[in-house]
Short mmCIF file of C-alpha atoms in Angstrom, two decimals:
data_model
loop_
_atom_site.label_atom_id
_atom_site.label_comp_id
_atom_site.label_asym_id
_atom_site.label_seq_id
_atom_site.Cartn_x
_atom_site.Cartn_y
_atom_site.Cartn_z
CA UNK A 1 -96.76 -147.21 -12.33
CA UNK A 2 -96.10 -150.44 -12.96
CA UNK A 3 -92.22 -150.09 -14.76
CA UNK A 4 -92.10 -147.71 -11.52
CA UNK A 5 -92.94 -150.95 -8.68
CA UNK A 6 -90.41 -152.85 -11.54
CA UNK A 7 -87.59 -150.58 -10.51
CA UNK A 8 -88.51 -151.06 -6.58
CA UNK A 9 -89.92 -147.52 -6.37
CA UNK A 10 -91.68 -146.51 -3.51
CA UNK A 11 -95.31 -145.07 -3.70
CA UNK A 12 -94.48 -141.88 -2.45
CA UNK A 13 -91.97 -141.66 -5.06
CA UNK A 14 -94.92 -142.49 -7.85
CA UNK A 15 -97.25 -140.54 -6.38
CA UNK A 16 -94.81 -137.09 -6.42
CA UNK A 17 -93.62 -138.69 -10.07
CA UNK A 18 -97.55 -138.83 -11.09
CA UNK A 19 -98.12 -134.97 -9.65
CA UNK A 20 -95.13 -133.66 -11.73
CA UNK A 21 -96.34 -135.55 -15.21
CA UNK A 22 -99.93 -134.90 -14.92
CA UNK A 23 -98.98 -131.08 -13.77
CA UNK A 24 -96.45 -130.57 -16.43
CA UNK A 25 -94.11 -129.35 -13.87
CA UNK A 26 -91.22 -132.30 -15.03
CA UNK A 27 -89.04 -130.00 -16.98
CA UNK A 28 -88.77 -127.66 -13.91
CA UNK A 29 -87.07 -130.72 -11.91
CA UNK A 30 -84.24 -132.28 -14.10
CA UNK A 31 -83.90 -135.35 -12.00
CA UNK A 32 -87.45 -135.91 -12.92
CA UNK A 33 -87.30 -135.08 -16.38
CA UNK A 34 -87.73 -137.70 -18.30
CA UNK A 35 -89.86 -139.76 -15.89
CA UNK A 36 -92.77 -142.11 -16.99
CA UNK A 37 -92.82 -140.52 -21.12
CA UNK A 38 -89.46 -138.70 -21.66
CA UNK A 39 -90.64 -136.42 -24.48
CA UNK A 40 -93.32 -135.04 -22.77
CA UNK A 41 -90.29 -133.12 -20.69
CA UNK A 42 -90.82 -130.77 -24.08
CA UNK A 43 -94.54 -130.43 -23.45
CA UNK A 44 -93.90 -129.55 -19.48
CA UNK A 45 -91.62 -126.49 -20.96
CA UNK A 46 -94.44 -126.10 -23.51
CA UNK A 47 -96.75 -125.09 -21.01
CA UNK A 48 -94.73 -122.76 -19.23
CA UNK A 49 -93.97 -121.25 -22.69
CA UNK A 50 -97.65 -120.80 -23.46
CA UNK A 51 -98.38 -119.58 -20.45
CA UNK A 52 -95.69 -117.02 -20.69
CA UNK A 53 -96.03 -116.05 -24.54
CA UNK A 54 -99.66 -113.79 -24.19
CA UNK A 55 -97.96 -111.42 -21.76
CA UNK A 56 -94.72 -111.20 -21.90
CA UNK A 57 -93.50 -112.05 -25.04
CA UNK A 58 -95.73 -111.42 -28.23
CA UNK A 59 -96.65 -107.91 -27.38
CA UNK A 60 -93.40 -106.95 -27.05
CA UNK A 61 -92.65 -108.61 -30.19
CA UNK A 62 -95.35 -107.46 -31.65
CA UNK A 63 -94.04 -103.94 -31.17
CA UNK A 64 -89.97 -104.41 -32.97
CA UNK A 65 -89.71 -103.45 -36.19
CA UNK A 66 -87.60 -105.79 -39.12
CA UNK A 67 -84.31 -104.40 -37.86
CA UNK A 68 -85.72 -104.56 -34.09
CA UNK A 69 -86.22 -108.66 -34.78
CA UNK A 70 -83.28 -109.05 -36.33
CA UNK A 71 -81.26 -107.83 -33.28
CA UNK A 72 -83.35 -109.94 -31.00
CA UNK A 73 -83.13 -112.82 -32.79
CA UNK A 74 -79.05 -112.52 -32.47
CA UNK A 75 -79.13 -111.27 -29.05
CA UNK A 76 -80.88 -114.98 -28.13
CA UNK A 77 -78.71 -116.84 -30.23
CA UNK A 78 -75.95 -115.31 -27.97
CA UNK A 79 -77.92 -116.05 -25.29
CA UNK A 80 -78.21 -119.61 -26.05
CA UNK A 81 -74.63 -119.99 -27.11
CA UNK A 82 -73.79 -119.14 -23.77
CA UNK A 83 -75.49 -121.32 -21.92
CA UNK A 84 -73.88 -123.91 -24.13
CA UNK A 85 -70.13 -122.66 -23.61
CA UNK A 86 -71.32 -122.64 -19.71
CA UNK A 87 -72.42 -126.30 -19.84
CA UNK A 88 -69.53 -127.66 -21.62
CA UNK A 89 -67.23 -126.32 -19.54
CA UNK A 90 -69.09 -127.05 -16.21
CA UNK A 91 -69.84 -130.50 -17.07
CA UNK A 92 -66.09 -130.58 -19.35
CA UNK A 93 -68.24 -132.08 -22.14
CA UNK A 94 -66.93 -131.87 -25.49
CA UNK A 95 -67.06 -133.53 -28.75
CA UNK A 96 -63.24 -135.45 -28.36
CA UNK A 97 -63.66 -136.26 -25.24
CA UNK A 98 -67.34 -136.90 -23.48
CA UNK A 99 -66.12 -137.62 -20.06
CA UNK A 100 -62.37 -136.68 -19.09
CA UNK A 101 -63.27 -136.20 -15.39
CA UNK A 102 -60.89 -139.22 -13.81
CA UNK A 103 -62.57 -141.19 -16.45
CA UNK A 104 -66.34 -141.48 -15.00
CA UNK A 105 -69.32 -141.01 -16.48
CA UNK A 106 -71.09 -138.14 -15.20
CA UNK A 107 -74.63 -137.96 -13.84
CA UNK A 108 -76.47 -135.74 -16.73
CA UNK A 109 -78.03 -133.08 -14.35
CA UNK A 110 -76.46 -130.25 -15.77
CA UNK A 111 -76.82 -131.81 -19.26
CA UNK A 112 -80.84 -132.21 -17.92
CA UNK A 113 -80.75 -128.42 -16.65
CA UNK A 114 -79.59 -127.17 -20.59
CA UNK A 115 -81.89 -128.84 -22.66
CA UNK A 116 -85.18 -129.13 -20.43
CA UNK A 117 -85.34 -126.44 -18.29
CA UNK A 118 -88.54 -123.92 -18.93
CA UNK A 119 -86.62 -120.73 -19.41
CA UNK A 120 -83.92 -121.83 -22.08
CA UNK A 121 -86.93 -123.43 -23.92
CA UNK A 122 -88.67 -120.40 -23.70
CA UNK A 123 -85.99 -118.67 -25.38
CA UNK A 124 -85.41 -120.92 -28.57
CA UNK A 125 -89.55 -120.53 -28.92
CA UNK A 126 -88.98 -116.83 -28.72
CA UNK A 127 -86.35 -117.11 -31.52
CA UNK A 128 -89.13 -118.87 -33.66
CA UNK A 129 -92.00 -116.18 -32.96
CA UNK A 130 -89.20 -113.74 -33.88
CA UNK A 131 -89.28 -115.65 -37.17
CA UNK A 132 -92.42 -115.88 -38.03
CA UNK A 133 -92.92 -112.00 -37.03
CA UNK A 134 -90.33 -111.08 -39.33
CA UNK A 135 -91.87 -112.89 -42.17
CA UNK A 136 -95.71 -111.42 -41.22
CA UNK A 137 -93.75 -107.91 -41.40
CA UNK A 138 -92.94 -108.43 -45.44
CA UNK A 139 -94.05 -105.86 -47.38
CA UNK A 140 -95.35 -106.03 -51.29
CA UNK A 141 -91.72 -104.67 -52.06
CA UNK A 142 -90.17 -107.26 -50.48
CA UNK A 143 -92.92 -110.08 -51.63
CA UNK A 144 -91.32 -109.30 -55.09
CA UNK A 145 -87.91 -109.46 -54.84
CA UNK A 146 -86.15 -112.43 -56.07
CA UNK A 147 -86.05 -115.44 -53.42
CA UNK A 148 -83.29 -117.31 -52.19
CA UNK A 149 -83.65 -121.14 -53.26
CA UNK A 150 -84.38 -123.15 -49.68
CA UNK A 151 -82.45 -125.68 -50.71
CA UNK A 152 -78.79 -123.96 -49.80
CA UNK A 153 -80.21 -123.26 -46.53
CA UNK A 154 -81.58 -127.28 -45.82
CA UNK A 155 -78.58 -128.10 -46.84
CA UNK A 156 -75.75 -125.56 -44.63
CA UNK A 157 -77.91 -126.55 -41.87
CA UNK A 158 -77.27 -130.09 -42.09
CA UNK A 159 -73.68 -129.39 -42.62
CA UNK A 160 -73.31 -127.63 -39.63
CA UNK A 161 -73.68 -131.17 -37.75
CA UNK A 162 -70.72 -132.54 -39.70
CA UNK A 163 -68.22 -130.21 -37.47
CA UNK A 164 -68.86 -132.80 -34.52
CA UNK A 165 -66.64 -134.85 -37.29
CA UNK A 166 -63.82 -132.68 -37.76
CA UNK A 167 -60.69 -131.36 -35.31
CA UNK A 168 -62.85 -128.22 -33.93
CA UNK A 169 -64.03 -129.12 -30.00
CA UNK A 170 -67.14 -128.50 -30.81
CA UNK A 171 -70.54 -130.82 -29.28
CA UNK A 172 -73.28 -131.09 -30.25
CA UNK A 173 -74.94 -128.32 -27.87
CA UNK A 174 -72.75 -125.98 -29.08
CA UNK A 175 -73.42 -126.86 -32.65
CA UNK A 176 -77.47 -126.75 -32.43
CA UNK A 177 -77.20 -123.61 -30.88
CA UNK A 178 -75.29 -121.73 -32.70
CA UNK A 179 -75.44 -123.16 -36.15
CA UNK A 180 -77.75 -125.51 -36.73
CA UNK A 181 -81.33 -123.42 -35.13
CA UNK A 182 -80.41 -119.89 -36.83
CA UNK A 183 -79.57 -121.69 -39.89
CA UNK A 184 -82.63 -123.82 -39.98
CA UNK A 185 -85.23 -120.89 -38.89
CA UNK A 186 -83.88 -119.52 -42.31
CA UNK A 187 -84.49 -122.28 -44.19
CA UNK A 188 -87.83 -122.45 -43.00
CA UNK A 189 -88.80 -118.42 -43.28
CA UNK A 190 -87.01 -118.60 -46.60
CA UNK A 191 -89.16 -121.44 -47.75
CA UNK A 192 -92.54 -119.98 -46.76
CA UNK A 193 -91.54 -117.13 -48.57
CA UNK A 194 -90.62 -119.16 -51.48
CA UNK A 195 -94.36 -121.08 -51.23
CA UNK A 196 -96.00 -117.73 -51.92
CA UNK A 197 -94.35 -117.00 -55.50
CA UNK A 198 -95.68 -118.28 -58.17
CA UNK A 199 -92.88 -120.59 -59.13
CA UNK A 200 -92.11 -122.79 -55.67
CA UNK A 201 -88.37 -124.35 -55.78
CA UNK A 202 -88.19 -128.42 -55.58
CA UNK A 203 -87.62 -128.64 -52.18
CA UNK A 204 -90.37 -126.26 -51.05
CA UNK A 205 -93.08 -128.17 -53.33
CA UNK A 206 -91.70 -131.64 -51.84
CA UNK A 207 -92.30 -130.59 -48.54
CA UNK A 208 -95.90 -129.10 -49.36
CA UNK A 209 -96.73 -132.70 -51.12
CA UNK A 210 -99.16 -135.00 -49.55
CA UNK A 211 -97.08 -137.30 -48.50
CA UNK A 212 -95.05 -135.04 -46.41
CA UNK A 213 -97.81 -133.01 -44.80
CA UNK A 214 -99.17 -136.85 -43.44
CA UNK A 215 -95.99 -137.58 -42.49
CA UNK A 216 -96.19 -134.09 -40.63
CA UNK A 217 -99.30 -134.06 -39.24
CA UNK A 218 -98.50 -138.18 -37.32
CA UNK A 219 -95.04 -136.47 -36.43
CA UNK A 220 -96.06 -134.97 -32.76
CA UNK A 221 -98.15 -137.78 -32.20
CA UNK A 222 -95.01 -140.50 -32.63
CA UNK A 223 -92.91 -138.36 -30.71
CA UNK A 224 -95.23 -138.60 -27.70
CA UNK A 225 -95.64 -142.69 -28.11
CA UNK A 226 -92.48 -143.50 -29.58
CA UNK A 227 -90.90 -143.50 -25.63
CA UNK A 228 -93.46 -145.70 -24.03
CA UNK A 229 -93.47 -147.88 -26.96
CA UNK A 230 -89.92 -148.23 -26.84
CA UNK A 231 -89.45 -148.87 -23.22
CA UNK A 232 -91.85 -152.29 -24.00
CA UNK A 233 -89.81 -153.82 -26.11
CA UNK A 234 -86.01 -152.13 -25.47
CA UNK A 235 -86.16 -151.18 -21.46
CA UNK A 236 -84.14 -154.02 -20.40
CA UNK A 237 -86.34 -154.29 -17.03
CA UNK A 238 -89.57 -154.50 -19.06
CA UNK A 239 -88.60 -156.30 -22.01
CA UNK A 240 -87.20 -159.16 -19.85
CA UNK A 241 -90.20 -159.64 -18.29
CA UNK A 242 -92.56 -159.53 -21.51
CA UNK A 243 -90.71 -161.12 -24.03
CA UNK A 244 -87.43 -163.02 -22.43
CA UNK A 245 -85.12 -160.31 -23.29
CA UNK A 246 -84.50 -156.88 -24.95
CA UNK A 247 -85.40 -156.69 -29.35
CA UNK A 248 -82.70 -157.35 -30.94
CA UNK A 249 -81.37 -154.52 -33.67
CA UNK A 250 -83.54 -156.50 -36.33
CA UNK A 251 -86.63 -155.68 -34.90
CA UNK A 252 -86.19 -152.24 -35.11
CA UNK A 253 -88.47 -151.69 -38.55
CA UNK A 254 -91.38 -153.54 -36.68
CA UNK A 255 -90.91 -150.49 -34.26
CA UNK A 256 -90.97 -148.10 -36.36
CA UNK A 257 -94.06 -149.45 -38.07
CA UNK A 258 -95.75 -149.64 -35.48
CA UNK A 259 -95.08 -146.64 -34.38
CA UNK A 260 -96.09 -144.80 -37.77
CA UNK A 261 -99.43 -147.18 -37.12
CA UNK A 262 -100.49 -146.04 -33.79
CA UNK A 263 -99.56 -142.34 -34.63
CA UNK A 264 -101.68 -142.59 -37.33
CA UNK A 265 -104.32 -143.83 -35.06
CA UNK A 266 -103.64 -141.22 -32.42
CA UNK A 267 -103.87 -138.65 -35.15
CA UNK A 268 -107.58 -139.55 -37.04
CA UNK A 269 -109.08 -140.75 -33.60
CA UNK A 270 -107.72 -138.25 -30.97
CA UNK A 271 -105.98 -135.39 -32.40
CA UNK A 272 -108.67 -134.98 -34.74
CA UNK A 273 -111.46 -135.84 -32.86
CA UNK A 274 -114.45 -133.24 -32.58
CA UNK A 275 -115.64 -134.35 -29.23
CA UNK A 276 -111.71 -134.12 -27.88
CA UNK A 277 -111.12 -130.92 -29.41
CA UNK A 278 -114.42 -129.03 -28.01
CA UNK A 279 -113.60 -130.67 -24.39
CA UNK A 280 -110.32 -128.69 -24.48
CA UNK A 281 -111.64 -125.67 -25.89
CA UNK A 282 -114.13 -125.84 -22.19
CA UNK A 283 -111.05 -126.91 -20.49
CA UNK A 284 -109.62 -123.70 -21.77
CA UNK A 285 -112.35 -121.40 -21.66
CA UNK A 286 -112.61 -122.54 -17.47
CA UNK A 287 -108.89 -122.17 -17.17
CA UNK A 288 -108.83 -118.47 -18.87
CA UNK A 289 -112.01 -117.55 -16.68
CA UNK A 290 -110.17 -118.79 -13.28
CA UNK A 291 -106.70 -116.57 -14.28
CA UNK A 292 -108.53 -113.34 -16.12
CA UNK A 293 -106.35 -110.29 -14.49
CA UNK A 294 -104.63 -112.48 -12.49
CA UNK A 295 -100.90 -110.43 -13.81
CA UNK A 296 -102.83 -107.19 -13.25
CA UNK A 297 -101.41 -104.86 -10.69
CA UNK A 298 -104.67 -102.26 -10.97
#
């Protein structure tokens, strides 16, 4: 509220800001996207995913065979691949040149309406329950053929990113969606395939160390308080007024640390937390209790 009076905002304007962040409605309005915490747009199409998943997706999912999830999975990445083309040549956004229209920036609506809007999200989480159903749908036959080292994988996905480099007009939207998720859902069924034999590859037991499962379990915790962190120290209108001026480049490892430091925190003390956890399950119990047969027509 108060980076919101900074910017001269009215109250009416917070208080129809504070309904849409506390609602989880802010991915539905890409305006209002990335208001107060910008990653939490993902949590906002979250919710509308989860809400969604129980009835409309996972039984019928539930019901494709390997060949049935294999088709899906490449009827989405169409899908998706579409909406890209669309976007880039709506908004004439491409890699060579990111705005050719007389020269002006353009307002990122449309850009806003591709990568937050509830639907599309709900799609690319489709693509990775399709994933994981394939995987469940393995049978001893198949546990004991030979596997495919992850590592190839990791690393064709990574290289898919390196055509925003090259002569191809390709951006970035184009590249995620077409390349770079497929390619990485393999990697990641391919490497929890490769954790069940009895002789892991390197990259598969470096991911499974320790050190990377910490690292994974402070991960959604820093990407919710890396934005409001950031705008204290790097939001020009904030900064000013706190410390004199924006951090200069040189601070940036102080961010990051303390970043990694109060995810940590968030993690053991909130994440974790017993008393937390059994005040959602109520909160969830209540909320299934209100909606039971709420979608049923008899």
């Amino acid at each position: 509220i108060w980076v919101e009076r900074n910017f001269n905002a009215s109250w009416n304007m917070i208080a129809f800001r504070a309904f849409l962040n506390f609602s989880m409605l802010q991915a539905w309005f890409p305006k209002e996207a990335e208001i107060w915490n910008q990653p939490t747009w993902f949590l906002s199409a979250l919710t509308f995913s989860n809400l969604t998943m129980p009835t409309f997706v996972l039984p019928q999912v539930a019901q494709l065979t390997k060949g049935g999830l294999q088709k899906l999975f490449m009827a989405l990445t169409g899908m998706s691949l579409l909406q890209k083309v669309s976007y880039s040549e709506t908004a004439r956004f491409h890699s060579s040149k990111e705005h050719p229209v007389d020269g002006k920036v353009m307002h990122p609506l449309i850009w806003n309406l591709t990568r937050f809007h509830p639907f599309w999200a709900l799609m690319e989480m489709t693509m990775g329950i399709v994933a994981a159903r394939h995987v469940m749908l393995d049978t001893e036959e198949d546990k004991k053929k030979p596997k495919m080292n992850p590592i190839w994988l990791f690393l064709a996905a990574y290289a898919s990113l390196g055509l925003r480099l090259t002569q191809f007009d390709f951006n970035d939207a184009i590249v995620r969606g077409v390349l770079f998720v497929p390619i990485f859902t393999k990697f990641l069924t391919a490497m929890h395939r490769d954790a069940l034999s009895s002789e892991p590859s390197a990259i598969t037991r470096f991911f499974g160390c320790k050190t990377m499962a910490t690292l994974g379990s402070i991960a959604f915790p820093m990407f919710i308080v890396h934005g409001p962190l950031g705008q204290i120290f790097y939001k020009k209108a904030i900064a000013k007024k706190l410390w004199g001026k924006p951090m200069p480049h040189a601070f940036f490892p102080f961010y990051l640390a303390l970043c990694l430091g109060i995810s940590h925190l968030v993690n053991e003390h909130f994440v974790k937390n017993k008393k937390v956890g059994a005040f959602a399950g109520k909160v969830a119990q209540k909320l299934a209790g209100w909606t039971e047969g709420m979608l049923r027509d008899r």
